[in-house]
């Protein structure tokens, strides 16, 4: 959906810019059969993937509004716009991550229990457990002698807390 906005007018010049408002995701670049030859990227931090309404700017300086009608989160590779020559794609920025690699079920159970007590969200990719970097978690991993590495890594979805209470 495009809206016309008048940015500036004088006796000599008249500038008009079309602002694009994205209301639905076209698909994901990983599964699309047809692609446009030119790709613009919207760089988003993983925490912003959960926002259905936000303002973003492409790597070409194009400002977009995102106002998703569906109750869904953005995912790395989502196509926000596509025509025969251009497409705009979500690109998730790398997070500061602790990639935890327990060597057995005992270590996995221990660290999962400890992180659960701290209400820290985790993600799993293959045999890796991913958590956002926290120096206290790093100290805990060192104390428990559980293999890990700190790295910049792109995650597919936002880290989310699952709400609950201790009533």
PDB file of C-alpha atoms in Angstrom:
ATOM      1  CA  UNK A   1       0.000   0.000   0.000  1.00  0.00           C
ATOM      2  CA  UNK A   2       1.490   3.350  -0.953  1.00  0.00           C
ATOM      3  CA  UNK A   3       0.596   6.778   0.340  1.00  0.00           C
ATOM      4  CA  UNK A   4       1.699  10.097  -1.121  1.00  0.00           C
ATOM      5  CA  UNK A   5       3.274  12.535   1.273  1.00  0.00           C
ATOM      6  CA  UNK A   6       4.303  16.071   0.425  1.00  0.00           C
ATOM      7  CA  UNK A   7       7.659  16.680   2.071  1.00  0.00           C
ATOM      8  CA  UNK A   8       8.496  20.204   0.953  1.00  0.00           C
ATOM      9  CA  UNK A   9       7.140  22.861  -1.356  1.00  0.00           C
ATOM     10  CA  UNK A  10       8.510  26.204  -2.438  1.00  0.00           C
ATOM     11  CA  UNK A  11       7.988  28.502  -5.439  1.00  0.00           C
ATOM     12  CA  UNK A  12      10.865  26.773  -7.220  1.00  0.00           C
ATOM     13  CA  UNK A  13      10.705  23.159  -6.127  1.00  0.00           C
ATOM     14  CA  UNK A  14       8.046  20.633  -5.275  1.00  0.00           C
ATOM     15  CA  UNK A  15       9.179  17.302  -3.852  1.00  0.00           C
ATOM     16  CA  UNK A  16       6.897  14.362  -3.316  1.00  0.00           C
ATOM     17  CA  UNK A  17       7.800  11.005  -1.871  1.00  0.00           C
ATOM     18  CA  UNK A  18       5.742   7.863  -1.786  1.00  0.00           C
ATOM     19  CA  UNK A  19       5.785   6.153   1.568  1.00  0.00           C
ATOM     20  CA  UNK A  20       5.161   2.448   1.512  1.00  0.00           C
ATOM     21  CA  UNK A  21       3.161   0.763   4.273  1.00  0.00           C
ATOM     22  CA  UNK A  22       3.577  -3.013   4.462  1.00  0.00           C
ATOM     23  CA  UNK A  23       0.480  -4.813   5.710  1.00  0.00           C
ATOM     24  CA  UNK A  24       1.299  -8.420   4.810  1.00  0.00           C
ATOM     25  CA  UNK A  25       4.308 -10.611   4.141  1.00  0.00           C
ATOM     26  CA  UNK A  26       4.592 -11.869   0.559  1.00  0.00           C
ATOM     27  CA  UNK A  27       6.625 -14.938   1.502  1.00  0.00           C
ATOM     28  CA  UNK A  28      10.152 -15.862   2.470  1.00  0.00           C
ATOM     29  CA  UNK A  29      13.102 -15.585   0.116  1.00  0.00           C
ATOM     30  CA  UNK A  30      14.222 -19.103   1.087  1.00  0.00           C
ATOM     31  CA  UNK A  31      11.050 -20.639  -0.365  1.00  0.00           C
ATOM     32  CA  UNK A  32      10.050 -18.238  -3.161  1.00  0.00           C
ATOM     33  CA  UNK A  33      10.220 -19.674  -6.657  1.00  0.00           C
ATOM     34  CA  UNK A  34      10.241 -16.277  -8.392  1.00  0.00           C
ATOM     35  CA  UNK A  35      12.604 -13.493  -7.327  1.00  0.00           C
ATOM     36  CA  UNK A  36      13.159  -9.955  -8.489  1.00  0.00           C
ATOM     37  CA  UNK A  37      16.646  -9.189  -9.830  1.00  0.00           C
ATOM     38  CA  UNK A  38      17.304  -6.350  -7.347  1.00  0.00           C
ATOM     39  CA  UNK A  39      17.121  -6.861  -3.576  1.00  0.00           C
ATOM     40  CA  UNK A  40      16.955  -4.131  -0.958  1.00  0.00           C
ATOM     41  CA  UNK A  41      17.474  -5.181   2.646  1.00  0.00           C
ATOM     42  CA  UNK A  42      15.852  -3.987   5.834  1.00  0.00           C
ATOM     43  CA  UNK A  43      18.243  -4.651   8.726  1.00  0.00           C
ATOM     44  CA  UNK A  44      16.370  -5.500  11.922  1.00  0.00           C
ATOM     45  CA  UNK A  45      17.580  -6.516  15.364  1.00  0.00           C
ATOM     46  CA  UNK A  46      16.128  -9.839  16.482  1.00  0.00           C
ATOM     47  CA  UNK A  47      14.205  -8.126  19.318  1.00  0.00           C
ATOM     48  CA  UNK A  48      12.228  -6.157  16.702  1.00  0.00           C
ATOM     49  CA  UNK A  49      10.984  -9.258  14.884  1.00  0.00           C
ATOM     50  CA  UNK A  50       8.048  -9.453  17.312  1.00  0.00           C
ATOM     51  CA  UNK A  51       6.804  -5.937  16.523  1.00  0.00           C
ATOM     52  CA  UNK A  52       3.838  -5.886  14.153  1.00  0.00           C
ATOM     53  CA  UNK A  53       4.015  -2.096  13.836  1.00  0.00           C
ATOM     54  CA  UNK A  54       7.315  -0.345  13.211  1.00  0.00           C
ATOM     55  CA  UNK A  55       9.207   2.041  10.981  1.00  0.00           C
ATOM     56  CA  UNK A  56      12.246   0.819   9.069  1.00  0.00           C
ATOM     57  CA  UNK A  57      14.660   2.066   6.403  1.00  0.00           C
ATOM     58  CA  UNK A  58      16.127  -0.052   3.601  1.00  0.00           C
ATOM     59  CA  UNK A  59      19.821  -0.167   2.794  1.00  0.00           C
ATOM     60  CA  UNK A  60      18.948   2.172  -0.103  1.00  0.00           C
ATOM     61  CA  UNK A  61      17.410   4.790   2.216  1.00  0.00           C
ATOM     62  CA  UNK A  62      13.765   4.001   1.455  1.00  0.00           C
ATOM     63  CA  UNK A  63      11.558   4.531   4.516  1.00  0.00           C
ATOM     64  CA  UNK A  64       8.840   1.938   5.114  1.00  0.00           C
ATOM     65  CA  UNK A  65       6.079   1.534   7.610  1.00  0.00           C
ATOM     66  CA  UNK A  66       5.246  -1.986   8.724  1.00  0.00           C
ATOM     67  CA  UNK A  67       1.729  -2.544  10.040  1.00  0.00           C
ATOM     68  CA  UNK A  68       1.010  -6.260   9.748  1.00  0.00           C
ATOM     69  CA  UNK A  69      -2.652  -7.215   9.718  1.00  0.00           C
ATOM     70  CA  UNK A  70      -1.820 -10.828  10.559  1.00  0.00           C
ATOM     71  CA  UNK A  71      -0.888 -11.778  14.088  1.00  0.00           C
ATOM     72  CA  UNK A  72       2.570 -13.047  13.160  1.00  0.00           C
ATOM     73  CA  UNK A  73       6.169 -12.160  13.758  1.00  0.00           C
ATOM     74  CA  UNK A  74       8.740 -11.257  11.161  1.00  0.00           C
ATOM     75  CA  UNK A  75      11.329 -13.882  10.250  1.00  0.00           C
ATOM     76  CA  UNK A  76      14.726 -13.530   8.608  1.00  0.00           C
ATOM     77  CA  UNK A  77      14.212 -13.587   4.848  1.00  0.00           C
ATOM     78  CA  UNK A  78      10.601 -12.351   4.867  1.00  0.00           C
ATOM     79  CA  UNK A  79       9.756 -10.493   1.661  1.00  0.00           C
ATOM     80  CA  UNK A  80       8.012  -7.211   2.453  1.00  0.00           C
ATOM     81  CA  UNK A  81       7.584  -6.025  -1.135  1.00  0.00           C
ATOM     82  CA  UNK A  82       8.166  -7.425  -4.605  1.00  0.00           C
ATOM     83  CA  UNK A  83       7.498  -6.337  -8.161  1.00  0.00           C
ATOM     84  CA  UNK A  84       9.113  -7.411 -11.437  1.00  0.00           C
ATOM     85  CA  UNK A  85      12.366  -5.542 -10.750  1.00  0.00           C
ATOM     86  CA  UNK A  86      12.711  -5.042  -6.977  1.00  0.00           C
ATOM     87  CA  UNK A  87      12.151  -6.797  -3.708  1.00  0.00           C
ATOM     88  CA  UNK A  88      12.573  -5.722  -0.099  1.00  0.00           C
ATOM     89  CA  UNK A  89      13.721  -8.438   2.292  1.00  0.00           C
ATOM     90  CA  UNK A  90      14.124  -8.613   6.096  1.00  0.00           C
ATOM     91  CA  UNK A  91      17.708  -9.267   7.160  1.00  0.00           C
ATOM     92  CA  UNK A  92      18.219 -10.003  10.862  1.00  0.00           C
ATOM     93  CA  UNK A  93      21.347  -8.553  12.437  1.00  0.00           C
ATOM     94  CA  UNK A  94      23.656 -10.878  14.351  1.00  0.00           C
ATOM     95  CA  UNK A  95      23.211 -11.009  18.133  1.00  0.00           C
ATOM     96  CA  UNK A  96      25.853 -11.384  20.827  1.00  0.00           C
ATOM     97  CA  UNK A  97      25.196 -15.037  21.685  1.00  0.00           C
ATOM     98  CA  UNK A  98      26.424 -17.744  23.995  1.00  0.00           C
ATOM     99  CA  UNK A  99      26.309 -20.986  22.023  1.00  0.00           C
ATOM    100  CA  UNK A 100      26.123 -23.740  24.626  1.00  0.00           C
ATOM    101  CA  UNK A 101      27.251 -27.218  23.583  1.00  0.00           C
ATOM    102  CA  UNK A 102      26.672 -29.707  26.419  1.00  0.00           C
ATOM    103  CA  UNK A 103      28.520 -32.979  25.940  1.00  0.00           C
ATOM    104  CA  UNK A 104      25.852 -35.194  27.530  1.00  0.00           C
ATOM    105  CA  UNK A 105      22.295 -35.252  28.849  1.00  0.00           C
ATOM    106  CA  UNK A 106      23.543 -34.513  32.393  1.00  0.00           C
ATOM    107  CA  UNK A 107      25.096 -31.207  31.312  1.00  0.00           C
ATOM    108  CA  UNK A 108      22.065 -30.340  29.191  1.00  0.00           C
ATOM    109  CA  UNK A 109      19.735 -30.966  32.126  1.00  0.00           C
ATOM    110  CA  UNK A 110      21.899 -28.940  34.514  1.00  0.00           C
ATOM    111  CA  UNK A 111      22.214 -25.866  32.302  1.00  0.00           C
ATOM    112  CA  UNK A 112      18.571 -26.022  31.187  1.00  0.00           C
ATOM    113  CA  UNK A 113      17.506 -26.105  34.849  1.00  0.00           C
ATOM    114  CA  UNK A 114      19.806 -23.187  35.761  1.00  0.00           C
ATOM    115  CA  UNK A 115      18.682 -21.036  32.814  1.00  0.00           C
ATOM    116  CA  UNK A 116      15.031 -21.870  33.481  1.00  0.00           C
ATOM    117  CA  UNK A 117      15.392 -20.680  37.070  1.00  0.00           C
ATOM    118  CA  UNK A 118      16.684 -17.383  35.687  1.00  0.00           C
ATOM    119  CA  UNK A 119      13.753 -17.196  33.221  1.00  0.00           C
ATOM    120  CA  UNK A 120      16.187 -16.793  30.317  1.00  0.00           C
ATOM    121  CA  UNK A 121      14.786 -17.534  26.875  1.00  0.00           C
ATOM    122  CA  UNK A 122      16.750 -20.034  24.827  1.00  0.00           C
ATOM    123  CA  UNK A 123      16.657 -21.287  21.267  1.00  0.00           C
ATOM    124  CA  UNK A 124      17.908 -24.527  19.805  1.00  0.00           C
ATOM    125  CA  UNK A 125      19.628 -25.064  16.475  1.00  0.00           C
ATOM    126  CA  UNK A 126      20.714 -28.636  15.942  1.00  0.00           C
ATOM    127  CA  UNK A 127      22.667 -29.633  19.066  1.00  0.00           C
ATOM    128  CA  UNK A 128      23.367 -26.002  20.062  1.00  0.00           C
ATOM    129  CA  UNK A 129      21.511 -24.146  22.779  1.00  0.00           C
ATOM    130  CA  UNK A 130      21.536 -20.388  22.144  1.00  0.00           C
ATOM    131  CA  UNK A 131      21.065 -17.641  24.728  1.00  0.00           C
ATOM    132  CA  UNK A 132      21.725 -13.933  24.535  1.00  0.00           C
ATOM    133  CA  UNK A 133      25.066 -13.008  26.036  1.00  0.00           C
ATOM    134  CA  UNK A 134      25.063 -12.437  29.790  1.00  0.00           C
ATOM    135  CA  UNK A 135      28.286 -12.358  31.789  1.00  0.00           C
ATOM    136  CA  UNK A 136      26.604 -14.169  34.700  1.00  0.00           C
ATOM    137  CA  UNK A 137      25.597 -17.050  32.415  1.00  0.00           C
ATOM    138  CA  UNK A 138      29.131 -17.149  31.037  1.00  0.00           C
ATOM    139  CA  UNK A 139      30.499 -17.426  34.601  1.00  0.00           C
ATOM    140  CA  UNK A 140      27.994 -20.199  35.342  1.00  0.00           C
ATOM    141  CA  UNK A 141      29.055 -22.150  32.250  1.00  0.00           C
ATOM    142  CA  UNK A 142      32.686 -21.850  33.326  1.00  0.00           C
ATOM    143  CA  UNK A 143      31.848 -23.044  36.874  1.00  0.00           C
ATOM    144  CA  UNK A 144      29.881 -26.030  35.554  1.00  0.00           C
ATOM    145  CA  UNK A 145      32.598 -26.767  32.980  1.00  0.00           C
ATOM    146  CA  UNK A 146      30.043 -26.844  30.136  1.00  0.00           C
ATOM    147  CA  UNK A 147      31.489 -26.178  26.670  1.00  0.00           C
ATOM    148  CA  UNK A 148      30.320 -22.917  25.085  1.00  0.00           C
ATOM    149  CA  UNK A 149      31.488 -20.162  22.812  1.00  0.00           C
ATOM    150  CA  UNK A 150      30.624 -16.493  22.630  1.00  0.00           C
ATOM    151  CA  UNK A 151      29.909 -15.363  19.092  1.00  0.00           C
ATOM    152  CA  UNK A 152      28.030 -12.972  16.879  1.00  0.00           C
ATOM    153  CA  UNK A 153      25.304 -15.102  15.365  1.00  0.00           C
ATOM    154  CA  UNK A 154      22.137 -14.487  13.416  1.00  0.00           C
ATOM    155  CA  UNK A 155      19.052 -16.066  14.976  1.00  0.00           C
ATOM    156  CA  UNK A 156      15.928 -16.927  13.034  1.00  0.00           C
ATOM    157  CA  UNK A 157      13.487 -15.551  15.583  1.00  0.00           C
ATOM    158  CA  UNK A 158      13.369 -13.208  18.550  1.00  0.00           C
ATOM    159  CA  UNK A 159      14.261 -14.425  22.023  1.00  0.00           C
ATOM    160  CA  UNK A 160      10.951 -14.419  23.893  1.00  0.00           C
ATOM    161  CA  UNK A 161       9.992 -14.896  27.485  1.00  0.00           C
ATOM    162  CA  UNK A 162       7.146 -17.278  28.066  1.00  0.00           C
ATOM    163  CA  UNK A 163       4.895 -15.710  30.661  1.00  0.00           C
ATOM    164  CA  UNK A 164       3.951 -17.548  33.805  1.00  0.00           C
ATOM    165  CA  UNK A 165       3.616 -16.923  37.524  1.00  0.00           C
ATOM    166  CA  UNK A 166       4.674 -18.656  40.721  1.00  0.00           C
ATOM    167  CA  UNK A 167       1.241 -18.372  42.385  1.00  0.00           C
TER     168      UNK A 167
END
